[in-house]
CSV table of C-alpha atoms in Angstrom, one decimal:
chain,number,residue,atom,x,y,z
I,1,UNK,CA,10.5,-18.8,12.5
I,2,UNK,CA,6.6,-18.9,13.6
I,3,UNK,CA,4.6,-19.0,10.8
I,4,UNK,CA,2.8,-15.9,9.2
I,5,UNK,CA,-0.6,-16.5,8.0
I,6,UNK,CA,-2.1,-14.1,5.6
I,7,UNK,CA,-6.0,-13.7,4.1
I,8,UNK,CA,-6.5,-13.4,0.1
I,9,UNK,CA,-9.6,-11.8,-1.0
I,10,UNK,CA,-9.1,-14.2,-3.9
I,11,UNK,CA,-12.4,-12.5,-6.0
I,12,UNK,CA,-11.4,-8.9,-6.2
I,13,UNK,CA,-9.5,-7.2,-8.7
I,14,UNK,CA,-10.1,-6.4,-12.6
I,15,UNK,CA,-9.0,-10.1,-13.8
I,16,UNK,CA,-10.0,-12.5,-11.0
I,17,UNK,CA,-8.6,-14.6,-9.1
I,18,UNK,CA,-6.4,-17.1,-11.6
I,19,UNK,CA,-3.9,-14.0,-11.4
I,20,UNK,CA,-4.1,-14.1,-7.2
I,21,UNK,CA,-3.7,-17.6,-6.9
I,22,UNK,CA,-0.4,-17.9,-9.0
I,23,UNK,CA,0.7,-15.1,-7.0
I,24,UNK,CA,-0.1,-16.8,-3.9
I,25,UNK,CA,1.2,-20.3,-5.0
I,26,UNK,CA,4.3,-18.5,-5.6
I,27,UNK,CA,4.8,-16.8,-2.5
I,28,UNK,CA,3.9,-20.0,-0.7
I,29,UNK,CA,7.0,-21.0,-2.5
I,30,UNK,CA,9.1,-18.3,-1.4
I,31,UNK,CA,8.7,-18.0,2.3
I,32,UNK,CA,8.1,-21.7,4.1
I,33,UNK,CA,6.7,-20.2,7.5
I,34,UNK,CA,3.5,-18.6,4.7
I,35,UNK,CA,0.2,-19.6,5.6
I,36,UNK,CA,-2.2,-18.5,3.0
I,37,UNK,CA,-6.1,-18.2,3.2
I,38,UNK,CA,-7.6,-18.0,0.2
I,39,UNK,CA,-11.6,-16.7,0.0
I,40,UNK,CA,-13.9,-17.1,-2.7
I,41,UNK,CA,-15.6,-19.2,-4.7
I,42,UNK,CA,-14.0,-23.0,-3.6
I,43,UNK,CA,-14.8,-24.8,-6.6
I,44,UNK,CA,-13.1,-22.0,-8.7
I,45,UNK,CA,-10.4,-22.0,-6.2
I,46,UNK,CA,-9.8,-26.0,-5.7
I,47,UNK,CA,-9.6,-26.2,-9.7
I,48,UNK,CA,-6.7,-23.4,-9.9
I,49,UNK,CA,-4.4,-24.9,-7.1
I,50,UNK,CA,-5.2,-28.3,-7.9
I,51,UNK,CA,-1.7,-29.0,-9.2
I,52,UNK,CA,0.0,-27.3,-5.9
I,53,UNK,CA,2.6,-29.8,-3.8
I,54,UNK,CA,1.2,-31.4,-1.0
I,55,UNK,CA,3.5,-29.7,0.8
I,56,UNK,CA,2.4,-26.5,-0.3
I,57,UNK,CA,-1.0,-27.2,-0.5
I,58,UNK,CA,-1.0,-28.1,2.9
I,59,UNK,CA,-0.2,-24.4,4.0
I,60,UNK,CA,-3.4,-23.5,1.6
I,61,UNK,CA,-6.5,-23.0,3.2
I,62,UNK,CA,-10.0,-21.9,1.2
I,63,UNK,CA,-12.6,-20.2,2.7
I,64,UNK,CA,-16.1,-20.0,1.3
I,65,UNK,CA,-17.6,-16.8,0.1
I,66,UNK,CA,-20.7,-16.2,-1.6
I,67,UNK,CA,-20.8,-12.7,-2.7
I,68,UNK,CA,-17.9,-10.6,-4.5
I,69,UNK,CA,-17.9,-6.5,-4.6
I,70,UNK,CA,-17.8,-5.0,-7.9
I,71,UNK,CA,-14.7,-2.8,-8.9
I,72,UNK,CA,-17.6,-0.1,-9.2
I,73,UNK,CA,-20.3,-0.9,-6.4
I,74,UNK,CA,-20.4,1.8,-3.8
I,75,UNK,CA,-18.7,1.4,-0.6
I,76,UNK,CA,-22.1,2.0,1.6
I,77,UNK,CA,-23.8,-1.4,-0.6
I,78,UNK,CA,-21.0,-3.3,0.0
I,79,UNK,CA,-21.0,-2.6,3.7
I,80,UNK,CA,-24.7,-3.6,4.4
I,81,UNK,CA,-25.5,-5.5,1.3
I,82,UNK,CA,-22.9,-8.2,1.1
I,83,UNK,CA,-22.5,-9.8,4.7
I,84,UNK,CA,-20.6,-12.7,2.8
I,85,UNK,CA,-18.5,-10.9,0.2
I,86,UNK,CA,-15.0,-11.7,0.0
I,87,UNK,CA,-13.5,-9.1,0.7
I,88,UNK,CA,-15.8,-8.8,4.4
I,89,UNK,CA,-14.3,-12.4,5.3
I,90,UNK,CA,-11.2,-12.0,4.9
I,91,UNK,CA,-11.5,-9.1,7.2
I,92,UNK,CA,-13.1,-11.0,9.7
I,93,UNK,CA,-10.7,-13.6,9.9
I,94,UNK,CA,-8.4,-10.9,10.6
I,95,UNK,CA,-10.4,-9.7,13.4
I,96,UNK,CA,-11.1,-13.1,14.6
I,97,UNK,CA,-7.3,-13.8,15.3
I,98,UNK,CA,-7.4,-16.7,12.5
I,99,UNK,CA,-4.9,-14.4,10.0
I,100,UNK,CA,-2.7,-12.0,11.1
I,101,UNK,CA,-3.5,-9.8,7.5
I,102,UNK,CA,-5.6,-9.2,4.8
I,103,UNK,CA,-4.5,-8.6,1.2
I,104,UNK,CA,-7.0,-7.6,-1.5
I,105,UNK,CA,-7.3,-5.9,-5.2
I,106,UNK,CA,-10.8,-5.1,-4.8
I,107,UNK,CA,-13.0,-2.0,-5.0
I,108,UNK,CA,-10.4,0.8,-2.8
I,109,UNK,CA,-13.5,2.5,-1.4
I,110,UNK,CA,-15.6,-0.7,-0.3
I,111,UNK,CA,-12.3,-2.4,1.5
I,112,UNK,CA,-11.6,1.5,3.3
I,113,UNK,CA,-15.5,1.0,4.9
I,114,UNK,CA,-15.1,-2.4,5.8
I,115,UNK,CA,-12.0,-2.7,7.5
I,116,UNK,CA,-13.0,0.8,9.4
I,117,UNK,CA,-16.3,-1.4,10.5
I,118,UNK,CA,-15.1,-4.7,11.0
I,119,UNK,CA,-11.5,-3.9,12.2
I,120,UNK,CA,-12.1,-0.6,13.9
I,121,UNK,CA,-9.1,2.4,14.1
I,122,UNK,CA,-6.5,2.9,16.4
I,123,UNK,CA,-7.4,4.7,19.6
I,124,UNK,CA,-6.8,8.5,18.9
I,125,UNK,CA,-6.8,8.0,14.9
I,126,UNK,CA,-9.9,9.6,12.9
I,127,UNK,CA,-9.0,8.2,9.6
I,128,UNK,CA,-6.9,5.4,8.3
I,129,UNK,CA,-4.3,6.6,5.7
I,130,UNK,CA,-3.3,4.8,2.5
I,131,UNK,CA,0.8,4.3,2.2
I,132,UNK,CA,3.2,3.1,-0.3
I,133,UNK,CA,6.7,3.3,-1.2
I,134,UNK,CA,7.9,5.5,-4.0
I,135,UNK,CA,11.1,5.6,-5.6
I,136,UNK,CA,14.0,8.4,-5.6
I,137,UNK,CA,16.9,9.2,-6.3
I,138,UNK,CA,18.3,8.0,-2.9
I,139,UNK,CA,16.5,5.3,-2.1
I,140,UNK,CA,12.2,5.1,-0.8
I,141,UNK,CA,9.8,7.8,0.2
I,142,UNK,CA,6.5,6.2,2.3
I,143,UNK,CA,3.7,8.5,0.8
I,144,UNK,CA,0.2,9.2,2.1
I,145,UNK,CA,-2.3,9.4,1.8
I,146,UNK,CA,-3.2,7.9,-1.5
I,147,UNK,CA,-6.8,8.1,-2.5
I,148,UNK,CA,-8.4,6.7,1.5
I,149,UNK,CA,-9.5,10.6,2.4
I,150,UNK,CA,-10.2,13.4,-0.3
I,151,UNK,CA,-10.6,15.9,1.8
I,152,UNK,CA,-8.2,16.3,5.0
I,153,UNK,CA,-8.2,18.5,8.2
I,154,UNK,CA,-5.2,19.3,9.4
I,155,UNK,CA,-5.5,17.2,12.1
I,156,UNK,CA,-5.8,14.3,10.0
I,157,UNK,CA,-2.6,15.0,7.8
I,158,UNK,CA,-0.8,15.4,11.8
I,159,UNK,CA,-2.5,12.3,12.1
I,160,UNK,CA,-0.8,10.6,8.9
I,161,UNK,CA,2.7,12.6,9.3
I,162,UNK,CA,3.0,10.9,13.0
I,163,UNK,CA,1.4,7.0,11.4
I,164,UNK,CA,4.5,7.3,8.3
I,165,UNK,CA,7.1,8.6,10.4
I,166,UNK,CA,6.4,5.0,12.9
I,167,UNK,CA,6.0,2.8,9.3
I,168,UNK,CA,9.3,4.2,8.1
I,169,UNK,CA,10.6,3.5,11.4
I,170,UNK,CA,9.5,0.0,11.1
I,171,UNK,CA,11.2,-0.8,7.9
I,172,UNK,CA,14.3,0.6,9.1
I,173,UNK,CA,14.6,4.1,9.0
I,174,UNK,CA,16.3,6.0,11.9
I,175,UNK,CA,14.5,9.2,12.7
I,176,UNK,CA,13.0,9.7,9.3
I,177,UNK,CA,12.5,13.0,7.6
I,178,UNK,CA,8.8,14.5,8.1
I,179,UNK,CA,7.2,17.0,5.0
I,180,UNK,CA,4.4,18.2,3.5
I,181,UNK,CA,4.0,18.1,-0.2
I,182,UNK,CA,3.3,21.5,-1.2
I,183,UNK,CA,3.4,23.9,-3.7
I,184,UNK,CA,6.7,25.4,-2.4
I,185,UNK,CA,8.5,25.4,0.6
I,186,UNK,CA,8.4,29.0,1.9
I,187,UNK,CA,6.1,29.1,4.3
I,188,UNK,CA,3.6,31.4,3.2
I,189,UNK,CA,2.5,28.5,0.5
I,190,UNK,CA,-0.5,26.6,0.3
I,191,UNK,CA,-3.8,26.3,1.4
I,192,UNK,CA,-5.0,26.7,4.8
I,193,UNK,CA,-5.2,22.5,5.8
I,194,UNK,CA,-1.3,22.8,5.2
I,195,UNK,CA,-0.4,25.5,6.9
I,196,UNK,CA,-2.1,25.0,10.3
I,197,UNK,CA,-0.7,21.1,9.5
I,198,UNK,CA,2.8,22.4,9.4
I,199,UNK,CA,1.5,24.5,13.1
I,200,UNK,CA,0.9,21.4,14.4
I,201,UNK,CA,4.0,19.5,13.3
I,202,UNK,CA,6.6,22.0,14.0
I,203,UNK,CA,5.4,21.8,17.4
I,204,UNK,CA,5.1,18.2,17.7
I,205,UNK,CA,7.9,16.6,19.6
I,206,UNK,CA,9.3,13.5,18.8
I,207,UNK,CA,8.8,13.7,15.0
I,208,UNK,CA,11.5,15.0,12.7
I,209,UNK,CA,9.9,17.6,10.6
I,210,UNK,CA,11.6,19.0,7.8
I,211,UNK,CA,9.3,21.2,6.8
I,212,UNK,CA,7.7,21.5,2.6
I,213,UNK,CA,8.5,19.5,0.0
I,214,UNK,CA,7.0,19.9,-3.6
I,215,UNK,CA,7.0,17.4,-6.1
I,216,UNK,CA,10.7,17.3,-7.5
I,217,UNK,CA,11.7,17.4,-4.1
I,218,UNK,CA,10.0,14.3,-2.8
I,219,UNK,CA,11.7,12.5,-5.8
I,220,UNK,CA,15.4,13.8,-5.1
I,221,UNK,CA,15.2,12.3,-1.8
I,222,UNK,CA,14.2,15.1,0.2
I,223,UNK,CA,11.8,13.7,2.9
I,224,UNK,CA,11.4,9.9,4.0
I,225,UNK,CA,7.8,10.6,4.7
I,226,UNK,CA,5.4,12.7,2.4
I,227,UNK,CA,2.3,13.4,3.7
I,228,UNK,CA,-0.6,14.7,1.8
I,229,UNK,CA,-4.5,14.4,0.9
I,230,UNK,CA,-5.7,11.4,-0.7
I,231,UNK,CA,-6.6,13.7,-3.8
I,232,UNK,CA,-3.5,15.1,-4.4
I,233,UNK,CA,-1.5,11.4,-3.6
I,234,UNK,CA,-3.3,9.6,-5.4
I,235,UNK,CA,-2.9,11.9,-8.4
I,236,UNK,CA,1.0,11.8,-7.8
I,237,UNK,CA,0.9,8.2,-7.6
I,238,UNK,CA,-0.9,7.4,-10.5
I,239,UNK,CA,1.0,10.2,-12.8
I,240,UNK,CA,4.5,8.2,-11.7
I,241,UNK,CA,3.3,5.0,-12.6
I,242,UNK,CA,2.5,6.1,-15.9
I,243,UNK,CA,5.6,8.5,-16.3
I,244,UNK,CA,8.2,5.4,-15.3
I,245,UNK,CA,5.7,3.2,-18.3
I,246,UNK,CA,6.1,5.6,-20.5
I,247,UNK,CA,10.0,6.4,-20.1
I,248,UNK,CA,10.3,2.7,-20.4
I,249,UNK,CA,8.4,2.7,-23.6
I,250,UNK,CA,10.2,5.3,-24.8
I,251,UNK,CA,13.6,3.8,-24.6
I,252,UNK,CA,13.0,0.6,-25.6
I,253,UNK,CA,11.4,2.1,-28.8
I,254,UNK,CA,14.4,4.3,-29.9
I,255,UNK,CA,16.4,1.0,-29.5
I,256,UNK,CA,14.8,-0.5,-31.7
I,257,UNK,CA,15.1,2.4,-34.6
I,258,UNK,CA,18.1,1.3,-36.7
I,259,UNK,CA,21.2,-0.4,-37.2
I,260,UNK,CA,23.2,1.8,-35.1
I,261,UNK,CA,20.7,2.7,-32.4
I,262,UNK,CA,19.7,-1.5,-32.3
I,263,UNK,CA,23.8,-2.0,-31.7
I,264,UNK,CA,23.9,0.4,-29.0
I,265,UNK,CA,20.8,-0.9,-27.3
I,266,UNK,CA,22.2,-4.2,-27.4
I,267,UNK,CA,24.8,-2.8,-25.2
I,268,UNK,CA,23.0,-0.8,-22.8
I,269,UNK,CA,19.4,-2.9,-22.4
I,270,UNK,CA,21.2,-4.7,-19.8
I,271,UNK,CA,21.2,-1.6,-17.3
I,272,UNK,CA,18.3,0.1,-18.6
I,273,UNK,CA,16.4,-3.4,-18.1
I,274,UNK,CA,17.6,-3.2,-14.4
I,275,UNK,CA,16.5,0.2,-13.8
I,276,UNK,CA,13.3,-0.5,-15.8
I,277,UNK,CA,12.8,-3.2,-13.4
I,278,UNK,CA,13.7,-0.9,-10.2
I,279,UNK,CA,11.0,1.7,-11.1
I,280,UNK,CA,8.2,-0.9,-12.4
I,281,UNK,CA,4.7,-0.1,-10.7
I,282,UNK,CA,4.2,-3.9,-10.0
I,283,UNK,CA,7.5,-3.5,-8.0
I,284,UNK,CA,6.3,-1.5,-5.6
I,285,UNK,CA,2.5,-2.2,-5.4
I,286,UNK,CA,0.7,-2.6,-2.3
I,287,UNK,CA,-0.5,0.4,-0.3
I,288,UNK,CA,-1.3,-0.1,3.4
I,289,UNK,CA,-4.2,1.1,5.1
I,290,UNK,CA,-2.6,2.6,8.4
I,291,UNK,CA,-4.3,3.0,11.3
I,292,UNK,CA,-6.4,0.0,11.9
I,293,UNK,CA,-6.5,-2.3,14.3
I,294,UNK,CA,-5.5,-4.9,12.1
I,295,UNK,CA,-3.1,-5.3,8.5
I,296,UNK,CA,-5.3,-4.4,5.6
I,297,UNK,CA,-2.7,-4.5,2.3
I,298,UNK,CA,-4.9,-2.9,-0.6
I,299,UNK,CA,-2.9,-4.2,-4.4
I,300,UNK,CA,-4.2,-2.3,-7.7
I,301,UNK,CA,-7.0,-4.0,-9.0
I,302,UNK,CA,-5.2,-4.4,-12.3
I,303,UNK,CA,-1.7,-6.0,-10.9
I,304,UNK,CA,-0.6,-8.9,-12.1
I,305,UNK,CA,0.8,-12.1,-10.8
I,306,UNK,CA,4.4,-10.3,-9.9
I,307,UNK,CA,2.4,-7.3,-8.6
I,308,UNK,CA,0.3,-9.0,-6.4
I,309,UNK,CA,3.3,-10.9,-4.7
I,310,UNK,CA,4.5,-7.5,-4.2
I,311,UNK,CA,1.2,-6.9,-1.9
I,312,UNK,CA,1.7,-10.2,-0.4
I,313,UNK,CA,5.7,-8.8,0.6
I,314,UNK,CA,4.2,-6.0,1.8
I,315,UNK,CA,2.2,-7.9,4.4
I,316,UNK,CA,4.5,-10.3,5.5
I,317,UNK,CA,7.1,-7.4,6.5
I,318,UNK,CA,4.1,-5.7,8.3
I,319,UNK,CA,3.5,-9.0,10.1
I,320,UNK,CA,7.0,-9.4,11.3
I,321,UNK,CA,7.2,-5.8,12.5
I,322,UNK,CA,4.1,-5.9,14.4
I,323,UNK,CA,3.0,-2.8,12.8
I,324,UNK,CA,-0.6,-2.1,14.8
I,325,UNK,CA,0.8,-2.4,17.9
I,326,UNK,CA,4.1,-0.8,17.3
I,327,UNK,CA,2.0,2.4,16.0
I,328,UNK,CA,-0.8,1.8,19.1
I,329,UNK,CA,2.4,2.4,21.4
I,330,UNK,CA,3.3,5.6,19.5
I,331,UNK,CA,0.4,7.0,19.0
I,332,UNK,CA,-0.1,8.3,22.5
I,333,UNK,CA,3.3,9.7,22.9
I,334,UNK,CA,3.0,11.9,19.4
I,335,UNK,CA,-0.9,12.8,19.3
I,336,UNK,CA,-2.0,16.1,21.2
């Protein structure tokens, strides 16, 4: 297998990068063809994989970077004022041809303007579009966009229905389902952006458009794509994080009540601990920035180490699908 190599902004995040590097020392682990790239600080970064194996470390490169953007520094200062951020290089090696993706927990709206600058988007794509995977009762919906655009033509959610529909394609879905998230699935519902989207997409050949999908829908299993604003997704995304904390919570605590309720959970933590494990955030983190000309993988700035492995996984299957080009040779077929 050829090997994939793979850029850490290993600076951004809410905790730093001690968190990213065990990550990334334990995904070197994992997959032998992993190349890693680490940028930041390299005395920092030479001290924290200092006891890696040689043969480990010798798939391990760090990159210096001077400059870090803040978790709450706007997106225009760190486009013009940090040329050397960390977050900016490990775009450019991506651009450069010396990593094949970039991974980082940084600030969501400073990596969206920089990999739009230094990357560039795909011929015939306005916007990029934030996706992840979300559990449901029959398996994973790719939803987007979550948080990149607030406010959405209806071009650009045509745009983002025909990006998901070639993602969920790529990881193995044949002919995947097509909706809107709305707020009901007659067709007189929802605002105008919607309804001219669902114009454009029943008319759109080659896609299979189901039509609307509201919220409980998208969770039964309804749709293999979702698309919707970033407002609205990134509101659904965060509300199921916390919801699957806080059923989790909520279980374990009434296990732990008395005698009798301790007893049972004895019996039943085994499968609730598997399910808990299924529907954990960090499970699923990493949200892809579709349509660049390059792999941009954005983690939540406060995953941990198993989260940000996640976002590392998430890369690596993006690598060995070719996603760019695979979308850059839909993309004229199913854009008007």
């Amino acid at each position: 297998m050829s090997a994939q190599i793979i850029a850490i902004d290993a600076m951004g995040g809410d905790f730093g990068p001690r968190s990213i590097v065990q990550a990334s020392i334990a995904c070197l682990s994992a997959t032998p063809s992993l190349h890693l790239t680490l940028v930041g600080q390299p005395s920092l970064l030479e001290e924290l994989v200092s006891g890696l194996p040689a043969a480990d470390r010798a798939r391990l490169q760090i990159v210096a970077a001077s400059e870090v953007v803040g978790m709450d520094e706007r997106p225009s200062q760190a486009l013009r004022g940090k040329p050397d951020s960390s977050m900016r290089i490990a775009l450019e090696l991506v651009r450069d041809g010396k990593a094949q993706a970039c991974v980082s927990a940084g600030n969501t709206g400073a990596l969206m303007a920089l990999s739009r600058f230094v990357l560039k988007t795909l011929p015939g794509i306005d916007r990029p579009a934030m996706v992840a995977a979300i559990p449901t009762q029959t398996g994973y919906c790719q939803l987007l966009d979550l948080g990149a655009n607030v406010d959405c033509s209806a071009e650009n959610l045509y745009q983002f229905a025909v990006m998901g529909s070639v993602a969920a394609q790529a990881l193995g879905i044949h002919r995947p389902r097509v909706a809107l998230l709305n707020i009901g699935t007659e067709d007189i519902k929802g605002n105008q952006q919607v309804k001219l989207a669902a114009t454009l997409l029943q008319n759109a050949r080659g896609l299979n458009y189901v039509g609307f999908v509201e919220g409980d829908g998208l969770y039964r299993g309804e749709a293999d794509v979702v698309v919707c604003d970033g407002f609205v997704g990134n509101i659904l995304l965060k509300s199921s994080e916390g919801l699957a904390t806080m059923i989790g919570a909520r279980i374990e605590k009434l296990f732990k009540g008395g005698v009798l309720s301790r007893a049972a959970g004895a019996l039943a933590m085994p499968l609730l601990k598997r399910l808990q494990d299924d529907l954990a955030p960090a499970r699923h983190n990493g949200a892809s920035f579709l349509g660049l000309q390059g792999i941009v993988i954005k983690s939540h700035g406060s995953a941990g180490v198993q989260g940000f492995q996640s976002a590392i996984q998430r890369a690596l299957i993006e690598i060995q699908e070719n996603l760019p080009q695979r979308l850059h040779g839909r993309l004229e077929d199913l854009l008007p």
